[in-house]
GROMACS .gro file of C-alpha atoms in nm:
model
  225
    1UNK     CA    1   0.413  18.896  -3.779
    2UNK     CA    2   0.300  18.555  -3.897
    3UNK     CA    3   0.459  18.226  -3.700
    4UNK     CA    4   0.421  17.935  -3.957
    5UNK     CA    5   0.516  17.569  -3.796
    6UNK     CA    6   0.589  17.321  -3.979
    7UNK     CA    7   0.445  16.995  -3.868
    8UNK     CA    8   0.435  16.624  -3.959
    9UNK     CA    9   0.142  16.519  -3.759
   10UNK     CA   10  -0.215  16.562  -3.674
   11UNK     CA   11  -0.050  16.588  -3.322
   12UNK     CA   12   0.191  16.822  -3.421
   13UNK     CA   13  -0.047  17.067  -3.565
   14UNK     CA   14  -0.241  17.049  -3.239
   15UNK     CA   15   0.038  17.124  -3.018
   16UNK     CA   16   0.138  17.403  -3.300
   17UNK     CA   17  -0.211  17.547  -3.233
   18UNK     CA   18  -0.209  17.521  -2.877
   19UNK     CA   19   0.168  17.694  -2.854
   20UNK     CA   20  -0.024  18.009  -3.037
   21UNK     CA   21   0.147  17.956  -3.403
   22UNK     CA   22  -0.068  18.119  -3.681
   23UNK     CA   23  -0.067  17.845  -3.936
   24UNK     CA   24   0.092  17.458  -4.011
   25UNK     CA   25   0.262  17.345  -4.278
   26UNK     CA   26   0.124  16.988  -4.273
   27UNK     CA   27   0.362  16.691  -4.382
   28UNK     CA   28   0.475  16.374  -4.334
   29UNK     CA   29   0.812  16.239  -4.340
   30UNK     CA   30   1.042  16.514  -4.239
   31UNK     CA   31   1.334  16.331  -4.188
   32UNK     CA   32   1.347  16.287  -4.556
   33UNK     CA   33   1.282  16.663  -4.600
   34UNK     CA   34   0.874  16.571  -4.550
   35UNK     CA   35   0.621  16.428  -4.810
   36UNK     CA   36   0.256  16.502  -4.867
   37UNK     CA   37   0.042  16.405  -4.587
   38UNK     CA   38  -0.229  16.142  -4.612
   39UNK     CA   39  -0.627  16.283  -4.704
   40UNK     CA   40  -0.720  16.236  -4.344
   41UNK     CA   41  -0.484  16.431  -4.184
   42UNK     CA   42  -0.541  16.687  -4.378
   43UNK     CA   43  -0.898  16.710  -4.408
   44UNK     CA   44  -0.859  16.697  -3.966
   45UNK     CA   45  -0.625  16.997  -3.982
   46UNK     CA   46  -0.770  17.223  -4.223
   47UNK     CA   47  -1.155  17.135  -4.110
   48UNK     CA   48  -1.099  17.098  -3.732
   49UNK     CA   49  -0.804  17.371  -3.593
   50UNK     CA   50  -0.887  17.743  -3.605
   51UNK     CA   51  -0.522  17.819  -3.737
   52UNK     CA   52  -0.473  17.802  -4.134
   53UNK     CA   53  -0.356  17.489  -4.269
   54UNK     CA   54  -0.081  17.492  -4.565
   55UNK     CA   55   0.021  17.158  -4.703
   56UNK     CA   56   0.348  16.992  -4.851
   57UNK     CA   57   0.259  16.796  -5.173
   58UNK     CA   58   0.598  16.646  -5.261
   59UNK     CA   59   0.564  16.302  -5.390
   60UNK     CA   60   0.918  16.179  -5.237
   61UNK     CA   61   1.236  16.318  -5.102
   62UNK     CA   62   1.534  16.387  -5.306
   63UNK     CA   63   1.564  16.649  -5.563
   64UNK     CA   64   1.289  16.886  -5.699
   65UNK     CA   65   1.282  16.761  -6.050
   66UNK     CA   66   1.016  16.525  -6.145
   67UNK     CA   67   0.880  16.307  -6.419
   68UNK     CA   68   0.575  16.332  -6.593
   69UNK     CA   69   0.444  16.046  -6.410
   70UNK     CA   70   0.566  16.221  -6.059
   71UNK     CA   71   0.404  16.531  -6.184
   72UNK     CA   72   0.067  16.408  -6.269
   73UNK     CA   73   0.027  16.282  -5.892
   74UNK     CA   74   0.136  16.566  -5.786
   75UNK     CA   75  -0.146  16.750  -5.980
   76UNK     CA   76  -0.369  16.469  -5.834
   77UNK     CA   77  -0.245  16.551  -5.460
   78UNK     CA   78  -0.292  16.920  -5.492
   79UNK     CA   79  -0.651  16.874  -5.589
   80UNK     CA   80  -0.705  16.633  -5.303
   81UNK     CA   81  -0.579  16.938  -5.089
   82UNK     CA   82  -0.844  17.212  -5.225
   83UNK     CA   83  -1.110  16.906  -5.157
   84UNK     CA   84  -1.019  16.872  -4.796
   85UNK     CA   85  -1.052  17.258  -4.741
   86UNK     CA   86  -0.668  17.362  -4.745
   87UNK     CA   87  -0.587  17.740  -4.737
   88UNK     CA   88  -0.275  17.647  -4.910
   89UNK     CA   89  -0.039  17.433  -5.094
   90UNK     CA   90   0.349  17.394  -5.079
   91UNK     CA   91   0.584  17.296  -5.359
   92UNK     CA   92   0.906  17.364  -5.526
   93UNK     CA   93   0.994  17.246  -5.918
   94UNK     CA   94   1.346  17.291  -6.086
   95UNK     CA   95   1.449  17.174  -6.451
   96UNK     CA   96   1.708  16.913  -6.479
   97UNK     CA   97   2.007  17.240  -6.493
   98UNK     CA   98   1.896  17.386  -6.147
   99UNK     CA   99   1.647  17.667  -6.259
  100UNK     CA  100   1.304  17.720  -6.135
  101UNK     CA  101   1.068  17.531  -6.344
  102UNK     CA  102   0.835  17.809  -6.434
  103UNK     CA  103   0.643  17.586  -6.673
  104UNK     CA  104   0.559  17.339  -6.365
  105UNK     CA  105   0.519  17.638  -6.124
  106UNK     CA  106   0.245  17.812  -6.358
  107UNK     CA  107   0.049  17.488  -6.373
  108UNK     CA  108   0.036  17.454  -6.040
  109UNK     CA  109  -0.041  17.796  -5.934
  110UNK     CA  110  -0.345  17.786  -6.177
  111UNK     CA  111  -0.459  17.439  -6.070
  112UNK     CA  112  -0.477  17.547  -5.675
  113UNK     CA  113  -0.666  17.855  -5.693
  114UNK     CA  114  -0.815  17.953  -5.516
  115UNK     CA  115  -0.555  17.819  -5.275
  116UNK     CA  116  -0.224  17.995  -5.272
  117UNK     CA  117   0.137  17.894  -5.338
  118UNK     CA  118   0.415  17.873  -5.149
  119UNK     CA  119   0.754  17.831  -5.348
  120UNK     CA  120   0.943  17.587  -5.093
  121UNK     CA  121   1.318  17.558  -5.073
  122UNK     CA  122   1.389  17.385  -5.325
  123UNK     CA  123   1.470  17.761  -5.427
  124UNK     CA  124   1.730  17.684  -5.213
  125UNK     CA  125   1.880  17.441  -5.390
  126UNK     CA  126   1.868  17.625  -5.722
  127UNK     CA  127   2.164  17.722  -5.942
  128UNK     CA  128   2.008  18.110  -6.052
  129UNK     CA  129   2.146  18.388  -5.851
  130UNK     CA  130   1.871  18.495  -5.589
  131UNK     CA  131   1.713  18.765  -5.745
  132UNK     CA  132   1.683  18.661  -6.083
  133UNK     CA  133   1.500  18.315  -5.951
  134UNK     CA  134   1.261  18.541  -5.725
  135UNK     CA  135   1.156  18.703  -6.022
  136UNK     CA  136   1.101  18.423  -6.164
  137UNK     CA  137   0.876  18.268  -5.886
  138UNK     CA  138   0.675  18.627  -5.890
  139UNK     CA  139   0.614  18.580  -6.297
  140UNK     CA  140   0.477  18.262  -6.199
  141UNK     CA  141   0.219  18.419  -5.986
  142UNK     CA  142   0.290  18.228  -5.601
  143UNK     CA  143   0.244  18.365  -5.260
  144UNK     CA  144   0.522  18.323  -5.100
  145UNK     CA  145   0.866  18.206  -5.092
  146UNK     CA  146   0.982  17.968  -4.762
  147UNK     CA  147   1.384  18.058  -4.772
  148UNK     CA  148   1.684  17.986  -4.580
  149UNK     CA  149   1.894  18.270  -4.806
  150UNK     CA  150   2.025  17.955  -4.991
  151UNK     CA  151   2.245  17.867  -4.669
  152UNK     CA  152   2.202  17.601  -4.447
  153UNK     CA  153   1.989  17.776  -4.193
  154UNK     CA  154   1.784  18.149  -4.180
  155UNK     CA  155   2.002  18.268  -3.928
  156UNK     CA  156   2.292  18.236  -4.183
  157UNK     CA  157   2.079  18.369  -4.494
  158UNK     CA  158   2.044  18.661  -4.312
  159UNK     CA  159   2.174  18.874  -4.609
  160UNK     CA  160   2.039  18.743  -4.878
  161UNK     CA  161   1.716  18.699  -4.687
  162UNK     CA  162   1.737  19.043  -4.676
  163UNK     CA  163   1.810  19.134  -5.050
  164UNK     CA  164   1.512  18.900  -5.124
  165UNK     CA  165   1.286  19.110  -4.851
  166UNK     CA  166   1.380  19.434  -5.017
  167UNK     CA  167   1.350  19.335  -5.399
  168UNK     CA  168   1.050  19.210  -5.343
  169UNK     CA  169   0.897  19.509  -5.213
  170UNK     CA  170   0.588  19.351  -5.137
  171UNK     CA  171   0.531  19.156  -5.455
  172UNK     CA  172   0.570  18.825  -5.302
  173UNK     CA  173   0.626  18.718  -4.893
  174UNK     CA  174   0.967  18.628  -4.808
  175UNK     CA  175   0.913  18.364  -4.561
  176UNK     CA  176   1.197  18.294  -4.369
  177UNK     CA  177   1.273  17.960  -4.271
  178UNK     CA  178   1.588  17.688  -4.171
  179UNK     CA  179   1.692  17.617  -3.802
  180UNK     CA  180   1.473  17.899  -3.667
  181UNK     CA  181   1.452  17.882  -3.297
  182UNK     CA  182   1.357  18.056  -2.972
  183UNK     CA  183   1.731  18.187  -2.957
  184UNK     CA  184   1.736  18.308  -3.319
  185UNK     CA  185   1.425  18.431  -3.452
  186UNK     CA  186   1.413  18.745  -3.325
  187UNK     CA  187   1.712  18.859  -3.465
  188UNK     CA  188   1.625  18.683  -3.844
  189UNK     CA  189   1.330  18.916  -3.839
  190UNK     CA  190   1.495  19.238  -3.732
  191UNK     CA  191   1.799  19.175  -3.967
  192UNK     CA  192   1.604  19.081  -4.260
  193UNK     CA  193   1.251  19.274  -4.302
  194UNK     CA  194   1.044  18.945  -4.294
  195UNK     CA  195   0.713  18.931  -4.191
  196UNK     CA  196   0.700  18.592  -4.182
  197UNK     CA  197   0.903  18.326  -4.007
  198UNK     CA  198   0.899  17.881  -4.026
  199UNK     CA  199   0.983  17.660  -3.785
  200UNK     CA  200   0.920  17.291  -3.667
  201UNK     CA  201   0.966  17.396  -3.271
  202UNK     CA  202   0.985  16.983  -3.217
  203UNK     CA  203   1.109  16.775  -2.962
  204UNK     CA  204   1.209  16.408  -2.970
  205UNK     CA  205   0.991  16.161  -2.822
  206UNK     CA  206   1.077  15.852  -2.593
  207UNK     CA  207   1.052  15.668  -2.895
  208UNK     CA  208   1.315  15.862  -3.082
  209UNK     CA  209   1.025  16.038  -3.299
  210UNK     CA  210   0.967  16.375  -3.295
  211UNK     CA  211   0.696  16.601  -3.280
  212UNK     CA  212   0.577  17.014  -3.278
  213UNK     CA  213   0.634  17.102  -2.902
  214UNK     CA  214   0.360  17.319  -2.773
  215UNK     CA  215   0.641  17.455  -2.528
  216UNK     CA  216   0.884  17.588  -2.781
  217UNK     CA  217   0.629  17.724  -2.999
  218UNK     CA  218   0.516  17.930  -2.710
  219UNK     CA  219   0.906  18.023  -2.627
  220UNK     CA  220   0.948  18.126  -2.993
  221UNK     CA  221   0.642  18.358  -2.958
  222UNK     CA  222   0.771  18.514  -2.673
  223UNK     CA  223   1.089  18.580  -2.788
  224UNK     CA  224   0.934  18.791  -3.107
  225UNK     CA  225   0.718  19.004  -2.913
   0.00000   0.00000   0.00000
């Protein structure tokens, strides 16, 4: 089992660490769905914690359709990423109609090697029925796909989370993600096959930020084991 926490800080991924988690996803912005994080913080994570470090690179928030000009820094970004010693990099393209940009997704795939790919949720967003779109991110040769079973949260994917688990059959990781908590988690894994589960385990701060608590990640541990 594989506890992925997403985190928008160098702080973040430190608590993530300390709570046990097995790898980050690095970002910054998360209220606006999170943006790539700077060179430093990067660099920090995936040269200083033990854990693995996968990173966002998503230019802005908003949709996951992007102009050339958008596209080219995100090229930029992901090399910055395989410079500063990142085991991964996260992303998610669709074409203007709601389909998985397979042209984009290729690119990218072959840029970040030796890194791998995770397909983000902007596969949640798309307008292909499940299946046919995770074939489409397998043809384009990612990882892994972070999911909420194109609902609003894991915990109500739990079907579909499952259909993707079991069509897979190992091709790709279904990594299931959305509103996971200590509460849930357990019973998103058991319903759906996946080996994998995301979270942000984060509380808000006196000064109405937010970051990964060490705390929860430790709860949500537990409450898989």
């Amino acid at each position: 089992m594989t506890i992925e926490i997403c985190s928008n800080s160098r702080q973040s991924a430190i608590n993530a660490q300390a709570g046990g988690a097995d790898r980050i996803e690095l970002c910054h912005n998360l209220e606006i769905g999170g943006t790539t994080p700077t060179a430093e913080d990067i660099a920090y994570c995936a040269q200083q914690l033990k854990i693995r470090t996968h990173v966002l690179v998503r230019p802005r928030g908003g949709d996951f359709c992007y102009s050339p000009e958008e596209f080219d820094l995100i090229c930029q970004q992901v090399e910055m990423c395989r410079q500063c010693g990142a085991a991964a990099v996260v992303v998610g393209f669709l074409t203007p109609d709601g389909m998985i940009d397979e042209e984009k997704t290729r690119h990218i795939v072959s840029l970040a090697a030796p890194m791998e790919v995770t397909f983000h949720r902007a596969f949640d967003e798309m307008k292909q029925a499940p299946l046919e779109a995770l074939e489409a991110v397998i043809r384009c040769g990612c990882h892994r796909i972070l999911t909420s079973g194109c609902q609003p949260s894991a915990e109500l994917g739990i079907p579909t989370i499952k259909q993707l688990v079991d069509h897979a059959g190992g091709r790709i990781t279904i990594l299931a993600g959305a509103g996971v908590t200590p509460l849930n988690a357990s019973r998103i894994l058991s319903q759906t096959g996946a080996s994998e589960i995301h979270g942000s385990c984060k509380e808000t701060l006196p000064d109405g930020s937010f970051q990964t608590s060490t705390k929860i990640v430790q709860q949500l541990i537990e409450s898989i084991k």
